[in-house]
Amino acid sequence: VPCGVCRQSLVEFGVDWDMYMTKPDMTYKVMKVKELLPLAFVPSDLQRERLPARNTAGHS
């Protein structure tokens, strides 16, 4: 199974494709990328409506 950083990198290519995880004896398991990292930060998250910035002038 890929590490967390690798999973996030895979998500950059999309979440609805099959990942084949193969053992040395050639048995394998197939999962969707979204199953490997269910709460992933995906490119579409960048397109969400932004909240107005708070005015923090004068605060330290």
PDB file of N, CA and C in Angstrom:
ATOM      1  N   VAL A   1       0.854  -1.174   0.000  1.00  0.00           N
ATOM      2  CA  VAL A   1       0.000   0.000   0.000  1.00  0.00           C
ATOM      3  C   VAL A   1       0.901   1.239   0.000  1.00  0.00           C
ATOM      4  N   PRO A   2       0.603   2.228  -0.837  1.00  0.00           N
ATOM      5  CA  PRO A   2       1.428   3.438  -0.888  1.00  0.00           C
ATOM      6  C   PRO A   2       1.378   4.235   0.416  1.00  0.00           C
ATOM      7  N   CYS A   3       2.470   4.946   0.703  1.00  0.00           N
ATOM      8  CA  CYS A   3       2.504   5.806   1.891  1.00  0.00           C
ATOM      9  C   CYS A   3       1.573   7.008   1.684  1.00  0.00           C
ATOM     10  N   GLY A   4       1.374   7.791   2.715  1.00  0.00           N
ATOM     11  CA  GLY A   4       0.472   8.942   2.645  1.00  0.00           C
ATOM     12  C   GLY A   4       0.874   9.970   1.606  1.00  0.00           C
ATOM     13  N   VAL A   5       2.176  10.270   1.520  1.00  0.00           N
ATOM     14  CA  VAL A   5       2.648  11.248   0.534  1.00  0.00           C
ATOM     15  C   VAL A   5       2.407  10.720  -0.878  1.00  0.00           C
ATOM     16  N   CYS A   6       2.687   9.448  -1.100  1.00  0.00           N
ATOM     17  CA  CYS A   6       2.448   8.851  -2.418  1.00  0.00           C
ATOM     18  C   CYS A   6       0.960   8.827  -2.751  1.00  0.00           C
ATOM     19  N   ARG A   7       0.129   8.541  -1.759  1.00  0.00           N
ATOM     20  CA  ARG A   7      -1.321   8.541  -1.994  1.00  0.00           C
ATOM     21  C   ARG A   7      -1.795   9.923  -2.425  1.00  0.00           C
ATOM     22  N   GLN A   8      -1.305  10.962  -1.763  1.00  0.00           N
ATOM     23  CA  GLN A   8      -1.691  12.319  -2.134  1.00  0.00           C
ATOM     24  C   GLN A   8      -1.222  12.626  -3.552  1.00  0.00           C
ATOM     25  N   SER A   9      -0.031  12.169  -3.917  1.00  0.00           N
ATOM     26  CA  SER A   9       0.468  12.379  -5.281  1.00  0.00           C
ATOM     27  C   SER A   9      -0.425  11.677  -6.296  1.00  0.00           C
ATOM     28  N   LEU A  10      -0.878  10.472  -5.975  1.00  0.00           N
ATOM     29  CA  LEU A  10      -1.765   9.738  -6.874  1.00  0.00           C
ATOM     30  C   LEU A  10      -3.092  10.460  -7.061  1.00  0.00           C
ATOM     31  N   VAL A  11      -3.593  11.073  -5.995  1.00  0.00           N
ATOM     32  CA  VAL A  11      -4.866  11.795  -6.044  1.00  0.00           C
ATOM     33  C   VAL A  11      -4.799  12.960  -7.035  1.00  0.00           C
ATOM     34  N   GLU A  12      -3.613  13.514  -7.240  1.00  0.00           N
ATOM     35  CA  GLU A  12      -3.462  14.624  -8.179  1.00  0.00           C
ATOM     36  C   GLU A  12      -3.886  14.219  -9.592  1.00  0.00           C
ATOM     37  N   PHE A  13      -3.872  12.919  -9.887  1.00  0.00           N
ATOM     38  CA  PHE A  13      -4.278  12.421 -11.200  1.00  0.00           C
ATOM     39  C   PHE A  13      -5.754  12.037 -11.238  1.00  0.00           C
ATOM     40  N   GLY A  14      -6.449  12.161 -10.125  1.00  0.00           N
ATOM     41  CA  GLY A  14      -7.862  11.815 -10.049  1.00  0.00           C
ATOM     42  C   GLY A  14      -8.098  10.796  -8.950  1.00  0.00           C
ATOM     43  N   VAL A  15      -9.351  10.615  -8.573  1.00  0.00           N
ATOM     44  CA  VAL A  15      -9.676   9.707  -7.471  1.00  0.00           C
ATOM     45  C   VAL A  15     -10.504   8.506  -7.901  1.00  0.00           C
ATOM     46  N   ASP A  16     -10.981   8.502  -9.130  1.00  0.00           N
ATOM     47  CA  ASP A  16     -11.884   7.438  -9.559  1.00  0.00           C
ATOM     48  C   ASP A  16     -11.206   6.495 -10.550  1.00  0.00           C
ATOM     49  N   TRP A  17     -10.037   6.016 -10.187  1.00  0.00           N
ATOM     50  CA  TRP A  17      -9.356   5.029 -11.022  1.00  0.00           C
ATOM     51  C   TRP A  17      -8.818   3.919 -10.135  1.00  0.00           C
ATOM     52  N   ASP A  18      -8.548   2.784 -10.758  1.00  0.00           N
ATOM     53  CA  ASP A  18      -8.157   1.592 -10.012  1.00  0.00           C
ATOM     54  C   ASP A  18      -6.668   1.582  -9.684  1.00  0.00           C
ATOM     55  N   MET A  19      -6.365   1.180  -8.456  1.00  0.00           N
ATOM     56  CA  MET A  19      -4.997   0.986  -7.987  1.00  0.00           C
ATOM     57  C   MET A  19      -4.838  -0.509  -7.741  1.00  0.00           C
ATOM     58  N   TYR A  20      -3.863  -1.118  -8.390  1.00  0.00           N
ATOM     59  CA  TYR A  20      -3.574  -2.537  -8.209  1.00  0.00           C
ATOM     60  C   TYR A  20      -2.408  -2.674  -7.242  1.00  0.00           C
ATOM     61  N   MET A  21      -2.630  -3.347  -6.138  1.00  0.00           N
ATOM     62  CA  MET A  21      -1.586  -3.582  -5.139  1.00  0.00           C
ATOM     63  C   MET A  21      -1.225  -5.058  -5.202  1.00  0.00           C
ATOM     64  N   THR A  22      -0.004  -5.336  -5.649  1.00  0.00           N
ATOM     65  CA  THR A  22       0.427  -6.702  -5.929  1.00  0.00           C
ATOM     66  C   THR A  22       1.483  -7.163  -4.928  1.00  0.00           C
ATOM     67  N   LYS A  23       1.340  -8.393  -4.485  1.00  0.00           N
ATOM     68  CA  LYS A  23       2.318  -9.023  -3.589  1.00  0.00           C
ATOM     69  C   LYS A  23       3.338  -9.797  -4.436  1.00  0.00           C
ATOM     70  N   PRO A  24       4.477 -10.158  -3.839  1.00  0.00           N
ATOM     71  CA  PRO A  24       5.482 -10.935  -4.585  1.00  0.00           C
ATOM     72  C   PRO A  24       4.947 -12.259  -5.147  1.00  0.00           C
ATOM     73  N   ASP A  25       3.928 -12.849  -4.493  1.00  0.00           N
ATOM     74  CA  ASP A  25       3.370 -14.110  -5.005  1.00  0.00           C
ATOM     75  C   ASP A  25       2.352 -13.877  -6.120  1.00  0.00           C
ATOM     76  N   MET A  26       2.252 -12.615  -6.574  1.00  0.00           N
ATOM     77  CA  MET A  26       1.387 -12.190  -7.682  1.00  0.00           C
ATOM     78  C   MET A  26      -0.098 -12.151  -7.328  1.00  0.00           C
ATOM     79  N   THR A  27      -0.465 -12.325  -6.062  1.00  0.00           N
ATOM     80  CA  THR A  27      -1.840 -12.053  -5.669  1.00  0.00           C
ATOM     81  C   THR A  27      -1.975 -10.537  -5.579  1.00  0.00           C
ATOM     82  N   TYR A  28      -3.178 -10.041  -5.771  1.00  0.00           N
ATOM     83  CA  TYR A  28      -3.351  -8.592  -5.772  1.00  0.00           C
ATOM     84  C   TYR A  28      -4.719  -8.196  -5.248  1.00  0.00           C
ATOM     85  N   LYS A  29      -4.816  -6.941  -4.924  1.00  0.00           N
ATOM     86  CA  LYS A  29      -6.071  -6.335  -4.493  1.00  0.00           C
ATOM     87  C   LYS A  29      -6.256  -5.072  -5.319  1.00  0.00           C
ATOM     88  N   VAL A  30      -7.497  -4.799  -5.703  1.00  0.00           N
ATOM     89  CA  VAL A  30      -7.806  -3.609  -6.488  1.00  0.00           C
ATOM     90  C   VAL A  30      -8.678  -2.687  -5.648  1.00  0.00           C
ATOM     91  N   MET A  31      -8.277  -1.422  -5.573  1.00  0.00           N
ATOM     92  CA  MET A  31      -9.058  -0.414  -4.854  1.00  0.00           C
ATOM     93  C   MET A  31      -9.075   0.862  -5.678  1.00  0.00           C
ATOM     94  N   LYS A  32     -10.124   1.650  -5.506  1.00  0.00           N
ATOM     95  CA  LYS A  32     -10.151   2.985  -6.095  1.00  0.00           C
ATOM     96  C   LYS A  32      -9.220   3.878  -5.283  1.00  0.00           C
ATOM     97  N   VAL A  33      -8.597   4.838  -5.933  1.00  0.00           N
ATOM     98  CA  VAL A  33      -7.690   5.751  -5.241  1.00  0.00           C
ATOM     99  C   VAL A  33      -8.427   6.475  -4.120  1.00  0.00           C
ATOM    100  N   LYS A  34      -9.694   6.828  -4.349  1.00  0.00           N
ATOM    101  CA  LYS A  34     -10.451   7.533  -3.300  1.00  0.00           C
ATOM    102  C   LYS A  34     -10.639   6.670  -2.056  1.00  0.00           C
ATOM    103  N   GLU A  35     -10.558   5.340  -2.187  1.00  0.00           N
ATOM    104  CA  GLU A  35     -10.634   4.462  -1.016  1.00  0.00           C
ATOM    105  C   GLU A  35      -9.323   4.474  -0.227  1.00  0.00           C
ATOM    106  N   LEU A  36      -8.216   4.707  -0.918  1.00  0.00           N
ATOM    107  CA  LEU A  36      -6.910   4.742  -0.259  1.00  0.00           C
ATOM    108  C   LEU A  36      -6.717   6.009   0.561  1.00  0.00           C
ATOM    109  N   LEU A  37      -7.320   7.095   0.106  1.00  0.00           N
ATOM    110  CA  LEU A  37      -7.177   8.377   0.796  1.00  0.00           C
ATOM    111  C   LEU A  37      -8.538   9.070   0.783  1.00  0.00           C
ATOM    112  N   PRO A  38      -9.462   8.632   1.659  1.00  0.00           N
ATOM    113  CA  PRO A  38     -10.849   9.096   1.603  1.00  0.00           C
ATOM    114  C   PRO A  38     -11.058  10.591   1.844  1.00  0.00           C
ATOM    115  N   LEU A  39     -10.205  11.248   2.591  1.00  0.00           N
ATOM    116  CA  LEU A  39     -10.381  12.680   2.868  1.00  0.00           C
ATOM    117  C   LEU A  39      -9.296  13.496   2.177  1.00  0.00           C
ATOM    118  N   ALA A  40      -8.951  13.093   0.985  1.00  0.00           N
ATOM    119  CA  ALA A  40      -7.853  13.734   0.254  1.00  0.00           C
ATOM    120  C   ALA A  40      -8.168  15.176  -0.111  1.00  0.00           C
ATOM    121  N   PHE A  41      -7.128  15.981  -0.175  1.00  0.00           N
ATOM    122  CA  PHE A  41      -7.222  17.335  -0.714  1.00  0.00           C
ATOM    123  C   PHE A  41      -7.061  17.187  -2.214  1.00  0.00           C
ATOM    124  N   VAL A  42      -8.111  17.513  -2.969  1.00  0.00           N
ATOM    125  CA  VAL A  42      -8.098  17.328  -4.421  1.00  0.00           C
ATOM    126  C   VAL A  42      -8.136  18.674  -5.132  1.00  0.00           C
ATOM    127  N   PRO A  43      -7.707  18.717  -6.406  1.00  0.00           N
ATOM    128  CA  PRO A  43      -7.689  19.988  -7.130  1.00  0.00           C
ATOM    129  C   PRO A  43      -9.016  20.746  -7.100  1.00  0.00           C
ATOM    130  N   SER A  44     -10.139  20.042  -7.097  1.00  0.00           N
ATOM    131  CA  SER A  44     -11.427  20.743  -7.070  1.00  0.00           C
ATOM    132  C   SER A  44     -11.639  21.498  -5.761  1.00  0.00           C
ATOM    133  N   ASP A  45     -10.917  21.135  -4.699  1.00  0.00           N
ATOM    134  CA  ASP A  45     -11.008  21.878  -3.437  1.00  0.00           C
ATOM    135  C   ASP A  45     -10.528  23.312  -3.607  1.00  0.00           C
ATOM    136  N   LEU A  46      -9.663  23.555  -4.555  1.00  0.00           N
ATOM    137  CA  LEU A  46      -9.145  24.904  -4.794  1.00  0.00           C
ATOM    138  C   LEU A  46     -10.185  25.803  -5.451  1.00  0.00           C
ATOM    139  N   GLN A  47     -11.238  25.204  -6.002  1.00  0.00           N
ATOM    140  CA  GLN A  47     -12.248  25.966  -6.717  1.00  0.00           C
ATOM    141  C   GLN A  47     -13.453  26.317  -5.851  1.00  0.00           C
ATOM    142  N   ARG A  48     -13.412  25.971  -4.607  1.00  0.00           N
ATOM    143  CA  ARG A  48     -14.527  26.297  -3.711  1.00  0.00           C
ATOM    144  C   ARG A  48     -14.602  27.796  -3.489  1.00  0.00           C
ATOM    145  N   GLU A  49     -15.785  28.247  -3.123  1.00  0.00           N
ATOM    146  CA  GLU A  49     -15.976  29.668  -2.843  1.00  0.00           C
ATOM    147  C   GLU A  49     -15.123  30.071  -1.651  1.00  0.00           C
ATOM    148  N   ARG A  50     -14.429  31.162  -1.804  1.00  0.00           N
ATOM    149  CA  ARG A  50     -13.552  31.628  -0.732  1.00  0.00           C
ATOM    150  C   ARG A  50     -14.320  32.541   0.214  1.00  0.00           C
ATOM    151  N   LEU A  51     -13.992  32.452   1.489  1.00  0.00           N
ATOM    152  CA  LEU A  51     -14.576  33.339   2.485  1.00  0.00           C
ATOM    153  C   LEU A  51     -13.798  34.645   2.489  1.00  0.00           C
ATOM    154  N   PRO A  52     -14.460  35.759   2.791  1.00  0.00           N
ATOM    155  CA  PRO A  52     -13.730  37.028   2.856  1.00  0.00           C
ATOM    156  C   PRO A  52     -12.681  36.979   3.963  1.00  0.00           C
ATOM    157  N   ALA A  53     -11.547  37.603   3.702  1.00  0.00           N
ATOM    158  CA  ALA A  53     -10.463  37.639   4.691  1.00  0.00           C
ATOM    159  C   ALA A  53     -10.866  38.513   5.862  1.00  0.00           C
ATOM    160  N   ARG A  54     -10.422  38.120   7.048  1.00  0.00           N
ATOM    161  CA  ARG A  54     -10.684  38.940   8.230  1.00  0.00           C
ATOM    162  C   ARG A  54      -9.722  40.112   8.240  1.00  0.00           C
ATOM    163  N   ASN A  55     -10.183  41.220   8.756  1.00  0.00           N
ATOM    164  CA  ASN A  55      -9.319  42.384   8.911  1.00  0.00           C
ATOM    165  C   ASN A  55      -8.538  42.203  10.206  1.00  0.00           C
ATOM    166  N   THR A  56      -7.236  41.983  10.068  1.00  0.00           N
ATOM    167  CA  THR A  56      -6.407  41.764  11.254  1.00  0.00           C
ATOM    168  C   THR A  56      -5.469  42.931  11.501  1.00  0.00           C
ATOM    169  N   ALA A  57      -5.720  44.060  10.844  1.00  0.00           N
ATOM    170  CA  ALA A  57      -4.854  45.229  11.028  1.00  0.00           C
ATOM    171  C   ALA A  57      -4.900  45.680  12.482  1.00  0.00           C
ATOM    172  N   GLY A  58      -3.741  46.000  13.024  1.00  0.00           N
ATOM    173  CA  GLY A  58      -3.670  46.488  14.392  1.00  0.00           C
ATOM    174  C   GLY A  58      -3.625  45.401  15.441  1.00  0.00           C
ATOM    175  N   HIS A  59      -3.667  44.151  15.020  1.00  0.00           N
ATOM    176  CA  HIS A  59      -3.575  43.038  15.968  1.00  0.00           C
ATOM    177  C   HIS A  59      -2.195  42.424  15.865  1.00  0.00           C
ATOM    178  N   SER A  60      -1.663  42.013  17.000  1.00  0.00           N
ATOM    179  CA  SER A  60      -0.334  41.380  16.972  1.00  0.00           C
ATOM    180  C   SER A  60      -0.443  39.893  17.187  1.00  0.00           C
TER     181      SER A  60
END
